[in-house]
PDB file of C-alpha atoms in Angstrom:
ATOM      1  CA  MET A   1     208.796 -20.907  69.910  1.00 82.00           C
ATOM      2  CA  ALA A   2     208.198 -23.649  67.774  1.00 92.00           C
ATOM      3  CA  TYR A   3     205.539 -23.410  64.885  1.00 95.00           C
ATOM      4  CA  ILE A   4     202.342 -24.200  65.450  1.00 96.00           C
ATOM      5  CA  GLN A   5     201.778 -24.631  69.254  1.00 97.00           C
ATOM      6  CA  VAL A   6     198.722 -26.782  70.517  1.00 97.00           C
ATOM      7  CA  ASN A   7     197.956 -27.193  74.504  1.00 96.00           C
ATOM      8  CA  ASN A   8     194.434 -28.612  75.505  1.00 96.00           C
ATOM      9  CA  LEU A   9     193.408 -27.662  72.342  1.00 96.00           C
ATOM     10  CA  THR A  10     189.142 -28.353  72.820  1.00 95.00           C
ATOM     11  CA  LYS A  11     186.539 -29.006  70.930  1.00 94.00           C
ATOM     12  CA  GLU A  12     182.975 -30.230  71.771  1.00 92.00           C
ATOM     13  CA  PHE A  13     179.162 -29.785  69.804  1.00 88.00           C
ATOM     14  CA  THR A  14     175.595 -30.200  71.440  1.00 83.00           C
ATOM     15  CA  VAL A  15     173.559 -32.241  69.545  1.00 77.00           C
ATOM     16  CA  ARG A  16     170.210 -34.153  69.495  1.00 71.00           C
ATOM     17  CA  LYS A  17     169.194 -36.832  70.441  1.00 72.00           C
ATOM     18  CA  LYS A  18     167.470 -38.910  68.459  1.00 74.00           C
ATOM     19  CA  LYS A  19     164.785 -42.243  69.083  1.00 72.00           C
ATOM     20  CA  ASP A  20     163.309 -44.006  66.069  1.00 72.00           C
ATOM     21  CA  GLY A  21     164.840 -41.944  63.622  1.00 71.00           C
ATOM     22  CA  LYS A  22     163.872 -38.870  64.901  1.00 72.00           C
ATOM     23  CA  LEU A  23     164.190 -35.946  66.853  1.00 68.00           C
ATOM     24  CA  LEU A  24     164.622 -35.589  70.901  1.00 69.00           C
ATOM     25  CA  ARG A  25     164.748 -32.172  73.031  1.00 74.00           C
ATOM     26  CA  GLU A  26     167.131 -33.897  75.192  1.00 76.00           C
ATOM     27  CA  LYS A  27     170.654 -33.625  74.535  1.00 75.00           C
ATOM     28  CA  SER A  28     174.101 -34.734  74.487  1.00 78.00           C
ATOM     29  CA  VAL A  29     177.860 -33.369  74.885  1.00 81.00           C
ATOM     30  CA  VAL A  30     180.705 -35.092  71.753  1.00 81.00           C
ATOM     31  CA  HIS A  31     184.047 -34.354  72.370  1.00 84.00           C
ATOM     32  CA  ALA A  32     185.637 -34.306  69.020  1.00 89.00           C
ATOM     33  CA  LEU A  33     189.024 -33.463  70.474  1.00 92.00           C
ATOM     34  CA  ASP A  34     189.920 -33.318  74.127  1.00 92.00           C
ATOM     35  CA  HIS A  35     193.014 -31.325  75.773  1.00 94.00           C
ATOM     36  CA  VAL A  36     195.498 -32.444  72.688  1.00 95.00           C
ATOM     37  CA  SER A  37     198.689 -30.749  72.705  1.00 97.00           C
ATOM     38  CA  PHE A  38     201.455 -30.121  70.870  1.00 96.00           C
ATOM     39  CA  GLU A  39     204.363 -29.050  68.366  1.00 97.00           C
ATOM     40  CA  ILE A  40     205.277 -28.527  64.793  1.00 96.00           C
ATOM     41  CA  GLU A  41     208.976 -26.997  63.980  1.00 95.00           C
ATOM     42  CA  LYS A  42     208.798 -25.017  61.359  1.00 95.00           C
ATOM     43  CA  GLY A  43     209.465 -27.582  58.247  1.00 94.00           C
ATOM     44  CA  GLU A  44     208.488 -30.717  59.763  1.00 95.00           C
ATOM     45  CA  LEU A  45     206.080 -33.159  57.080  1.00 95.00           C
ATOM     46  CA  VAL A  46     204.028 -34.694  59.947  1.00 96.00           C
ATOM     47  CA  GLY A  47     202.047 -37.126  59.519  1.00 93.00           C
ATOM     48  CA  TYR A  48     198.702 -36.621  61.511  1.00 92.00           C
ATOM     49  CA  ILE A  49     196.701 -39.939  61.541  1.00 87.00           C
ATOM     50  CA  GLY A  50     193.653 -42.292  62.834  1.00 82.00           C
ATOM     51  CA  PRO A  51     190.190 -43.672  62.432  1.00 79.00           C
ATOM     52  CA  ASN A  52     187.352 -41.786  60.710  1.00 79.00           C
ATOM     53  CA  GLY A  53     185.638 -40.100  64.201  1.00 82.00           C
ATOM     54  CA  ALA A  54     188.710 -40.006  65.530  1.00 85.00           C
ATOM     55  CA  GLY A  55     189.047 -35.487  65.108  1.00 89.00           C
ATOM     56  CA  LYS A  56     191.983 -35.203  62.217  1.00 90.00           C
ATOM     57  CA  SER A  57     189.386 -33.231  60.317  1.00 88.00           C
ATOM     58  CA  THR A  58     188.118 -31.213  63.806  1.00 92.00           C
ATOM     59  CA  THR A  59     191.876 -29.849  64.445  1.00 94.00           C
ATOM     60  CA  VAL A  60     193.407 -29.231  61.375  1.00 92.00           C
ATOM     61  CA  LYS A  61     189.279 -26.663  60.529  1.00 93.00           C
ATOM     62  CA  LEU A  62     190.563 -25.011  64.419  1.00 95.00           C
ATOM     63  CA  LEU A  63     193.678 -24.815  62.998  1.00 96.00           C
ATOM     64  CA  CYS A  64     192.606 -23.050  59.469  1.00 93.00           C
ATOM     65  CA  GLY A  65     190.445 -20.493  61.464  1.00 93.00           C
ATOM     66  CA  ILE A  66     187.090 -22.323  61.083  1.00 92.00           C
ATOM     67  CA  LEU A  67     186.516 -23.444  63.773  1.00 93.00           C
ATOM     68  CA  THR A  68     186.498 -22.059  66.948  1.00 95.00           C
ATOM     69  CA  ALA A  69     188.042 -23.586  70.312  1.00 95.00           C
ATOM     70  CA  SER A  70     186.516 -24.746  73.608  1.00 94.00           C
ATOM     71  CA  GLU A  71     189.702 -24.928  75.236  1.00 94.00           C
ATOM     72  CA  GLY A  72     192.447 -25.003  74.755  1.00 95.00           C
ATOM     73  CA  GLU A  73     195.153 -23.155  72.682  1.00 95.00           C
ATOM     74  CA  ALA A  74     196.579 -22.479  69.610  1.00 96.00           C
ATOM     75  CA  THR A  75     198.802 -20.780  67.524  1.00 96.00           C
ATOM     76  CA  VAL A  76     200.455 -20.803  64.445  1.00 96.00           C
ATOM     77  CA  GLY A  77     202.839 -18.208  63.679  1.00 93.00           C
ATOM     78  CA  GLY A  78     201.958 -17.111  67.037  1.00 93.00           C
ATOM     79  CA  VAL A  79     199.041 -15.873  65.295  1.00 93.00           C
ATOM     80  CA  THR A  80     195.620 -18.182  66.960  1.00 96.00           C
ATOM     81  CA  PRO A  81     193.323 -19.270  63.939  1.00 96.00           C
ATOM     82  CA  TRP A  82     190.144 -18.383  64.537  1.00 95.00           C
ATOM     83  CA  LYS A  83     191.137 -15.346  65.886  1.00 94.00           C
ATOM     84  CA  ASN A  84     193.055 -13.773  62.921  1.00 92.00           C
ATOM     85  CA  ARG A  85     191.332 -15.329  60.378  1.00 91.00           C
ATOM     86  CA  LYS A  86     192.089 -13.113  57.155  1.00 89.00           C
ATOM     87  CA  GLU A  87     195.659 -12.794  57.991  1.00 90.00           C
ATOM     88  CA  HIS A  88     195.569 -16.234  58.997  1.00 94.00           C
ATOM     89  CA  ALA A  89     195.016 -17.839  55.488  1.00 91.00           C
ATOM     90  CA  LYS A  90     196.954 -16.055  53.456  1.00 91.00           C
ATOM     91  CA  HIS A  91     200.292 -17.944  55.344  1.00 93.00           C
ATOM     92  CA  ILE A  92     197.846 -21.573  54.827  1.00 95.00           C
ATOM     93  CA  GLY A  93     196.881 -23.433  51.614  1.00 93.00           C
ATOM     94  CA  VAL A  94     194.157 -26.708  52.078  1.00 91.00           C
ATOM     95  CA  VAL A  95     193.511 -29.804  50.130  1.00 89.00           C
ATOM     96  CA  PHE A  96     190.645 -31.706  50.645  1.00 80.00           C
ATOM     97  CA  GLY A  97     190.958 -34.928  49.136  1.00 64.00           C
ATOM     98  CA  GLN A  98     187.209 -34.783  48.305  1.00 66.00           C
ATOM     99  CA  ARG A  99     186.209 -31.296  47.608  1.00 74.00           C
ATOM    100  CA  SER A 100     186.800 -28.335  45.199  1.00 80.00           C
ATOM    101  CA  GLN A 101     189.014 -24.790  45.916  1.00 85.00           C
ATOM    102  CA  LEU A 102     188.205 -24.467  42.190  1.00 92.00           C
ATOM    103  CA  TRP A 103     185.985 -23.820  39.972  1.00 93.00           C
ATOM    104  CA  TRP A 104     184.132 -26.462  38.415  1.00 92.00           C
ATOM    105  CA  ASP A 105     183.087 -25.561  35.813  1.00 94.00           C
ATOM    106  CA  VAL A 106     186.189 -23.245  33.598  1.00 94.00           C
ATOM    107  CA  PRO A 107     189.549 -23.489  32.664  1.00 96.00           C
ATOM    108  CA  VAL A 108     192.054 -24.239  35.248  1.00 96.00           C
ATOM    109  CA  ILE A 109     193.944 -21.285  34.295  1.00 96.00           C
ATOM    110  CA  ASP A 110     190.734 -19.125  35.021  1.00 96.00           C
ATOM    111  CA  SER A 111     190.382 -20.020  38.513  1.00 96.00           C
ATOM    112  CA  TYR A 112     194.519 -19.059  39.344  1.00 96.00           C
ATOM    113  CA  ARG A 113     194.080 -16.043  38.294  1.00 96.00           C
ATOM    114  CA  LEU A 114     191.125 -14.924  40.973  1.00 95.00           C
ATOM    115  CA  LEU A 115     192.558 -16.799  42.936  1.00 95.00           C
ATOM    116  CA  ARG A 116     195.926 -14.524  42.075  1.00 96.00           C
ATOM    117  CA  ASP A 117     193.600 -12.032  42.810  1.00 95.00           C
ATOM    118  CA  ILE A 118     192.024 -13.459  45.983  1.00 93.00           C
ATOM    119  CA  TYR A 119     195.613 -13.700  47.422  1.00 93.00           C
ATOM    120  CA  ARG A 120     196.719 -10.144  46.352  1.00 94.00           C
ATOM    121  CA  LEU A 121     199.895 -11.627  44.550  1.00 95.00           C
ATOM    122  CA  PRO A 122     202.316  -9.317  42.408  1.00 96.00           C
ATOM    123  CA  GLU A 123     201.328 -10.031  38.749  1.00 96.00           C
ATOM    124  CA  ASN A 124     205.602 -11.457  38.283  1.00 96.00           C
ATOM    125  CA  GLN A 125     205.535 -12.457  41.621  1.00 95.00           C
ATOM    126  CA  TYR A 126     202.445 -14.604  40.056  1.00 96.00           C
ATOM    127  CA  LYS A 127     204.445 -15.713  36.689  1.00 96.00           C
ATOM    128  CA  LYS A 128     206.870 -16.612  37.711  1.00 95.00           C
ATOM    129  CA  ARG A 129     205.332 -19.228  40.440  1.00 95.00           C
ATOM    130  CA  LEU A 130     201.918 -20.907  38.456  1.00 96.00           C
ATOM    131  CA  GLU A 131     205.517 -21.474  36.425  1.00 95.00           C
ATOM    132  CA  GLU A 132     207.221 -23.135  38.565  1.00 92.00           C
ATOM    133  CA  LEU A 133     204.485 -25.166  39.211  1.00 93.00           C
ATOM    134  CA  THR A 134     203.656 -25.542  36.334  1.00 94.00           C
ATOM    135  CA  GLU A 135     206.937 -27.770  35.800  1.00 90.00           C
ATOM    136  CA  ALA A 136     206.532 -29.484  38.931  1.00 87.00           C
ATOM    137  CA  LEU A 137     203.048 -31.398  39.181  1.00 89.00           C
ATOM    138  CA  SER A 138     203.138 -31.354  34.931  1.00 88.00           C
ATOM    139  CA  LEU A 139     200.464 -28.804  34.669  1.00 92.00           C
ATOM    140  CA  GLY A 140     200.583 -28.449  30.800  1.00 91.00           C
ATOM    141  CA  ASP A 141     198.197 -29.888  29.094  1.00 89.00           C
ATOM    142  CA  PHE A 142     195.325 -28.702  31.557  1.00 94.00           C
ATOM    143  CA  LEU A 143     195.581 -25.730  32.001  1.00 95.00           C
ATOM    144  CA  HIS A 144     193.193 -24.238  29.848  1.00 95.00           C
ATOM    145  CA  THR A 145     191.031 -26.754  30.514  1.00 96.00           C
ATOM    146  CA  PRO A 146     187.864 -26.629  32.994  1.00 95.00           C
ATOM    147  CA  LEU A 147     187.705 -28.778  35.717  1.00 93.00           C
ATOM    148  CA  ARG A 148     185.330 -30.997  35.337  1.00 93.00           C
ATOM    149  CA  GLN A 149     186.534 -32.535  31.998  1.00 95.00           C
ATOM    150  CA  LEU A 150     190.101 -33.691  34.172  1.00 92.00           C
ATOM    151  CA  SER A 151     190.485 -36.804  35.249  1.00 88.00           C
ATOM    152  CA  LEU A 152     191.148 -37.471  39.040  1.00 84.00           C
ATOM    153  CA  GLY A 153     195.133 -37.671  38.771  1.00 83.00           C
ATOM    154  CA  MET A 154     194.808 -34.509  37.023  1.00 88.00           C
ATOM    155  CA  ARG A 155     192.430 -32.903  39.986  1.00 90.00           C
ATOM    156  CA  MET A 156     194.340 -33.857  42.026  1.00 87.00           C
ATOM    157  CA  ARG A 157     197.533 -31.486  40.830  1.00 89.00           C
ATOM    158  CA  ALA A 158     195.907 -28.705  39.721  1.00 93.00           C
ATOM    159  CA  GLU A 159     194.054 -28.718  43.527  1.00 92.00           C
ATOM    160  CA  LEU A 160     198.189 -28.537  44.704  1.00 91.00           C
ATOM    161  CA  GLY A 161     198.685 -26.039  42.646  1.00 93.00           C
ATOM    162  CA  GLY A 162     195.915 -23.286  42.998  1.00 94.00           C
ATOM    163  CA  SER A 163     197.034 -24.240  47.248  1.00 94.00           C
ATOM    164  CA  LEU A 164     200.101 -24.181  46.612  1.00 94.00           C
ATOM    165  CA  LEU A 165     200.479 -20.070  44.106  1.00 94.00           C
ATOM    166  CA  HIS A 166     200.876 -17.486  47.087  1.00 94.00           C
ATOM    167  CA  SER A 167     203.868 -19.500  47.791  1.00 94.00           C
ATOM    168  CA  PRO A 168     201.784 -20.800  51.673  1.00 94.00           C
ATOM    169  CA  GLU A 169     204.102 -21.314  55.358  1.00 95.00           C
ATOM    170  CA  LEU A 170     201.876 -24.423  55.588  1.00 96.00           C
ATOM    171  CA  LEU A 171     199.894 -26.867  53.578  1.00 95.00           C
ATOM    172  CA  PHE A 172     197.473 -29.282  54.839  1.00 94.00           C
ATOM    173  CA  LEU A 173     196.845 -32.330  53.339  1.00 91.00           C
ATOM    174  CA  ASP A 174     193.487 -33.956  53.740  1.00 86.00           C
ATOM    175  CA  GLU A 175     193.094 -37.689  51.892  1.00 83.00           C
ATOM    176  CA  PRO A 176     195.955 -35.645  48.282  1.00 83.00           C
ATOM    177  CA  THR A 177     195.991 -39.687  46.933  1.00 81.00           C
ATOM    178  CA  ILE A 178     191.956 -41.020  47.380  1.00 78.00           C
ATOM    179  CA  GLY A 179     190.973 -42.327  44.515  1.00 75.00           C
ATOM    180  CA  LEU A 180     194.288 -41.723  42.378  1.00 79.00           C
ATOM    181  CA  ASP A 181     196.504 -44.950  40.574  1.00 81.00           C
ATOM    182  CA  ALA A 182     199.979 -46.001  41.579  1.00 83.00           C
ATOM    183  CA  VAL A 183     202.024 -44.001  38.746  1.00 83.00           C
ATOM    184  CA  SER A 184     199.516 -40.233  39.884  1.00 82.00           C
ATOM    185  CA  LYS A 185     199.837 -41.415  43.870  1.00 85.00           C
ATOM    186  CA  LEU A 186     203.767 -41.722  43.078  1.00 87.00           C
ATOM    187  CA  LYS A 187     204.330 -37.879  41.340  1.00 85.00           C
ATOM    188  CA  LEU A 188     201.812 -36.311  43.754  1.00 86.00           C
ATOM    189  CA  ARG A 189     204.696 -37.718  46.643  1.00 90.00           C
ATOM    190  CA  GLU A 190     207.964 -36.557  44.635  1.00 90.00           C
ATOM    191  CA  PHE A 191     206.853 -33.234  44.930  1.00 90.00           C
ATOM    192  CA  LEU A 192     205.655 -32.550  48.045  1.00 91.00           C
ATOM    193  CA  LEU A 193     208.902 -34.084  49.329  1.00 92.00           C
ATOM    194  CA  GLN A 194     210.378 -31.203  46.343  1.00 90.00           C
ATOM    195  CA  GLU A 195     208.445 -28.571  47.618  1.00 90.00           C
ATOM    196  CA  ASN A 196     209.128 -29.256  51.634  1.00 92.00           C
ATOM    197  CA  LYS A 197     212.418 -29.398  50.760  1.00 91.00           C
ATOM    198  CA  ALA A 198     212.523 -26.482  49.057  1.00 90.00           C
ATOM    199  CA  HIS A 199     210.999 -23.775  50.208  1.00 90.00           C
ATOM    200  CA  GLY A 200     211.168 -25.267  53.815  1.00 92.00           C
ATOM    201  CA  THR A 201     207.159 -25.533  53.505  1.00 94.00           C
ATOM    202  CA  THR A 202     204.825 -27.531  57.166  1.00 95.00           C
ATOM    203  CA  VAL A 203     202.811 -29.997  56.345  1.00 95.00           C
ATOM    204  CA  MET A 204     200.511 -31.810  58.258  1.00 95.00           C
ATOM    205  CA  LEU A 205     199.175 -34.708  55.862  1.00 93.00           C
ATOM    206  CA  THR A 206     195.809 -36.538  57.132  1.00 90.00           C
ATOM    207  CA  THR A 207     195.200 -39.639  55.734  1.00 83.00           C
ATOM    208  CA  HIS A 208     194.489 -43.315  56.346  1.00 78.00           C
ATOM    209  CA  ASP A 209     197.789 -44.220  54.069  1.00 78.00           C
ATOM    210  CA  MET A 210     199.933 -45.392  55.411  1.00 77.00           C
ATOM    211  CA  GLU A 211     202.275 -46.178  51.601  1.00 81.00           C
ATOM    212  CA  ASP A 212     201.762 -41.568  52.340  1.00 87.00           C
ATOM    213  CA  ILE A 213     202.587 -41.787  56.055  1.00 87.00           C
ATOM    214  CA  SER A 214     205.739 -44.551  54.903  1.00 85.00           C
ATOM    215  CA  ALA A 215     207.029 -42.602  51.856  1.00 88.00           C
ATOM    216  CA  LEU A 216     206.109 -38.699  53.159  1.00 91.00           C
ATOM    217  CA  CYS A 217     207.113 -38.416  57.338  1.00 92.00           C
ATOM    218  CA  SER A 218     209.166 -39.601  59.526  1.00 85.00           C
ATOM    219  CA  ARG A 219     206.798 -38.492  62.866  1.00 93.00           C
ATOM    220  CA  VAL A 220     203.419 -39.730  62.703  1.00 93.00           C
ATOM    221  CA  MET A 221     200.839 -38.692  65.139  1.00 93.00           C
ATOM    222  CA  VAL A 222     197.516 -41.067  65.694  1.00 89.00           C
ATOM    223  CA  LEU A 223     194.486 -39.641  66.952  1.00 89.00           C
ATOM    224  CA  GLY A 224     191.692 -41.560  68.690  1.00 85.00           C
ATOM    225  CA  ARG A 225     188.391 -40.803  70.560  1.00 85.00           C
ATOM    226  CA  GLY A 226     189.503 -36.921  70.238  1.00 90.00           C
ATOM    227  CA  LYS A 227     192.820 -37.559  72.297  1.00 91.00           C
ATOM    228  CA  LEU A 228     196.220 -37.786  70.922  1.00 92.00           C
ATOM    229  CA  LEU A 229     197.515 -41.444  71.683  1.00 88.00           C
ATOM    230  CA  PHE A 230     201.264 -41.198  70.192  1.00 90.00           C
ATOM    231  CA  ASP A 231     203.743 -38.639  68.508  1.00 94.00           C
ATOM    232  CA  GLY A 232     206.555 -39.399  67.297  1.00 93.00           C
ATOM    233  CA  SER A 233     208.634 -41.644  64.756  1.00 91.00           C
ATOM    234  CA  LEU A 234     206.923 -43.603  62.303  1.00 84.00           C
ATOM    235  CA  GLN A 235     209.568 -46.519  62.963  1.00 82.00           C
ATOM    236  CA  ASN A 236     208.688 -46.586  66.664  1.00 86.00           C
ATOM    237  CA  LEU A 237     204.585 -46.304  65.829  1.00 83.00           C
ATOM    238  CA  LEU A 238     205.254 -49.713  63.704  1.00 77.00           C
ATOM    239  CA  TYR A 239     207.719 -51.321  66.184  1.00 77.00           C
ATOM    240  CA  LYS A 240     205.666 -50.820  69.174  1.00 79.00           C
ATOM    241  CA  TYR A 241     202.093 -52.082  67.496  1.00 78.00           C
ATOM    242  CA  ASP A 242     203.495 -54.069  64.382  1.00 76.00           C
ATOM    243  CA  THR A 243     202.905 -56.743  65.758  1.00 82.00           C
ATOM    244  CA  LEU A 244     202.087 -60.174  62.622  1.00 86.00           C
ATOM    245  CA  ARG A 245     203.422 -59.159  59.237  1.00 89.00           C
ATOM    246  CA  THR A 246     202.082 -61.985  56.573  1.00 92.00           C
ATOM    247  CA  VAL A 247     203.873 -63.074  53.221  1.00 95.00           C
ATOM    248  CA  ARG A 248     202.222 -65.024  50.362  1.00 95.00           C
ATOM    249  CA  VAL A 249     204.208 -66.841  48.116  1.00 96.00           C
ATOM    250  CA  ARG A 250     204.031 -69.301  45.786  1.00 94.00           C
ATOM    251  CA  TYR A 251     206.940 -71.604  44.825  1.00 95.00           C
ATOM    252  CA  HIS A 252     208.075 -73.048  40.941  1.00 93.00           C
ATOM    253  CA  SER A 253     206.917 -76.654  40.761  1.00 89.00           C
ATOM    254  CA  GLY A 254     208.959 -78.982  42.512  1.00 86.00           C
ATOM    255  CA  GLY A 255     210.025 -76.381  45.928  1.00 89.00           C
ATOM    256  CA  ALA A 256     207.269 -76.363  48.678  1.00 91.00           C
ATOM    257  CA  LEU A 257     206.853 -75.040  52.343  1.00 93.00           C
ATOM    258  CA  PRO A 258     209.568 -75.785  54.676  1.00 94.00           C
ATOM    259  CA  ALA A 259     209.532 -76.060  58.129  1.00 93.00           C
ATOM    260  CA  LEU A 260     208.793 -73.348  60.907  1.00 94.00           C
ATOM    261  CA  PRO A 261     208.416 -71.969  63.787  1.00 94.00           C
ATOM    262  CA  GLN A 262     205.523 -72.362  65.871  1.00 93.00           C
ATOM    263  CA  CYS A 263     205.287 -68.981  66.638  1.00 94.00           C
ATOM    264  CA  THR A 264     204.418 -68.230  62.693  1.00 95.00           C
ATOM    265  CA  HIS A 265     200.714 -69.131  61.341  1.00 95.00           C
ATOM    266  CA  THR A 266     200.549 -71.076  58.062  1.00 95.00           C
ATOM    267  CA  ALA A 267     197.223 -71.086  55.285  1.00 94.00           C
ATOM    268  CA  GLN A 268     197.044 -72.144  51.895  1.00 92.00           C
ATOM    269  CA  GLU A 269     194.865 -70.811  49.084  1.00 93.00           C
ATOM    270  CA  GLY A 270     194.732 -73.212  46.264  1.00 91.00           C
ATOM    271  CA  GLU A 271     199.269 -72.701  44.905  1.00 92.00           C
ATOM    272  CA  VAL A 272     199.981 -70.066  47.150  1.00 94.00           C
ATOM    273  CA  TYR A 273     201.140 -69.893  51.086  1.00 95.00           C
ATOM    274  CA  VAL A 274     199.648 -67.682  53.759  1.00 95.00           C
ATOM    275  CA  ILE A 275     202.111 -67.197  56.960  1.00 95.00           C
ATOM    276  CA  THR A 276     201.348 -65.400  59.349  1.00 93.00           C
ATOM    277  CA  TYR A 277     204.360 -63.910  61.926  1.00 94.00           C
ATOM    278  CA  PRO A 278     205.887 -61.573  65.206  1.00 91.00           C
ATOM    279  CA  PRO A 279     208.154 -60.678  63.733  1.00 89.00           C
ATOM    280  CA  LYS A 280     209.424 -58.693  67.759  1.00 87.00           C
ATOM    281  CA  GLU A 281     210.048 -62.928  67.044  1.00 92.00           C
ATOM    282  CA  LEU A 282     210.803 -64.267  64.339  1.00 93.00           C
ATOM    283  CA  PRO A 283     212.504 -61.545  61.959  1.00 92.00           C
ATOM    284  CA  THR A 284     211.335 -60.801  58.472  1.00 91.00           C
ATOM    285  CA  ASP A 285     215.153 -61.253  56.482  1.00 93.00           C
ATOM    286  CA  ARG A 286     215.035 -64.449  58.344  1.00 94.00           C
ATOM    287  CA  MET A 287     211.474 -65.596  57.610  1.00 94.00           C
ATOM    288  CA  LEU A 288     212.675 -64.497  54.163  1.00 93.00           C
ATOM    289  CA  ALA A 289     216.215 -66.634  54.574  1.00 94.00           C
ATOM    290  CA  LEU A 290     213.122 -69.869  55.316  1.00 94.00           C
ATOM    291  CA  LEU A 291     211.235 -69.407  52.873  1.00 94.00           C
ATOM    292  CA  GLN A 292     214.147 -69.705  50.663  1.00 94.00           C
ATOM    293  CA  SER A 293     215.160 -72.532  52.031  1.00 94.00           C
ATOM    294  CA  GLY A 294     211.790 -73.917  50.321  1.00 94.00           C
ATOM    295  CA  GLY A 295     213.583 -74.389  46.906  1.00 93.00           C
ATOM    296  CA  ALA A 296     213.135 -71.844  43.763  1.00 93.00           C
ATOM    297  CA  ILE A 297     210.314 -68.446  44.172  1.00 94.00           C
ATOM    298  CA  ALA A 298     207.559 -68.002  42.095  1.00 94.00           C
ATOM    299  CA  GLU A 299     205.996 -65.144  43.583  1.00 94.00           C
ATOM    300  CA  MET A 300     206.457 -64.026  47.409  1.00 94.00           C
ATOM    301  CA  THR A 301     204.316 -59.987  49.665  1.00 94.00           C
ATOM    302  CA  LEU A 302     205.153 -58.973  52.244  1.00 91.00           C
ATOM    303  CA  HIS A 303     201.997 -56.808  53.996  1.00 84.00           C
ATOM    304  CA  GLU A 304     202.190 -54.571  56.986  1.00 76.00           C
ATOM    305  CA  ARG A 305     199.489 -53.987  59.467  1.00 72.00           C
ATOM    306  CA  ASN A 306     197.219 -52.524  58.393  1.00 68.00           C
ATOM    307  CA  ILE A 307     196.595 -48.876  60.377  1.00 66.00           C
ATOM    308  CA  ASP A 308     192.628 -49.522  61.789  1.00 65.00           C
ATOM    309  CA  HIS A 309     194.884 -53.090  63.919  1.00 72.00           C
ATOM    310  CA  MET A 310     197.573 -51.191  64.469  1.00 72.00           C
ATOM    311  CA  ILE A 311     194.567 -48.375  66.500  1.00 68.00           C
ATOM    312  CA  ALA A 312     192.749 -51.070  67.117  1.00 71.00           C
ATOM    313  CA  ASP A 313     195.429 -51.466  69.427  1.00 74.00           C
ATOM    314  CA  MET A 314     196.348 -48.241  70.893  1.00 71.00           C
ATOM    315  CA  TYR A 315     192.239 -48.682  72.120  1.00 69.00           C
ATOM    316  CA  ARG A 316     192.793 -51.650  73.478  1.00 73.00           C
ATOM    317  CA  GLU A 317     195.959 -50.659  76.031  1.00 72.00           C
ATOM    318  CA  MET A 318     194.872 -47.289  77.146  1.00 66.00           C
ATOM    319  CA  ALA A 319     191.394 -48.713  77.753  1.00 62.00           C
ATOM    320  CA  LEU A 320     189.127 -46.259  75.848  1.00 59.00           C
TER     321      LEU A 320
END
């Protein structure tokens, strides 16, 4: 039996229509989640992605027990989240990138002590876990500092520490790296991989950042307009929908762009050539070899398609 089982999960909201900024008596039903089904095994690290309004946060709230399903079923570790909220809360951790579970005006350690009491952690278990997390997340420098005085990167590390104090079996991460600098992102990703490996923590990651997905998740689920559009490996997702790549190249003096196949499109921004090409027709290694034949390269960057473009292709394919 899978650790997370979701079967035809549906969530409807009734909203009043508006006209000229005024609420009308007439109401309509919005399907935030529309008969979604999937399974997640214990210890998996899964990316759950899609555009704003796709239903990602609704799914997380249902699996946390915050919302009750309109139709369908969901169990986490054999428990229905919205029917057994107190018991379920002992086994999950949640980090929302733009919301805090810690107290704004008190030192981080005081928030941790309160969480210790909320989860009724034995003192020896709490101290051991706190030492673990302090070392892994480098919390020592600011444990006694109020949350409001911390940088965004420090706050996110503190939030992660708080969500993991009780060693949850399942961790929900909603945009955990939003607004973080490159160094903080790398440290956060490294920690999550270590936590997953060391403790077998199941992680469900919702994000718009494909670098987070690439670094952390081998499996990806894509949601759009409340429907599950794709469930499989990241490699298969990119192969099917990442149909265009863009390479930017600038040559040293004496270099020049060589003749390229007709499937490419070239533009120029000053000394920089911007070339778009389909990797299925022109493999990247061949493309790079062609560019190198033009002379000594001063700089070159390669960009994959934005996730929003890939999802737009899915919409067109599925006539959504």
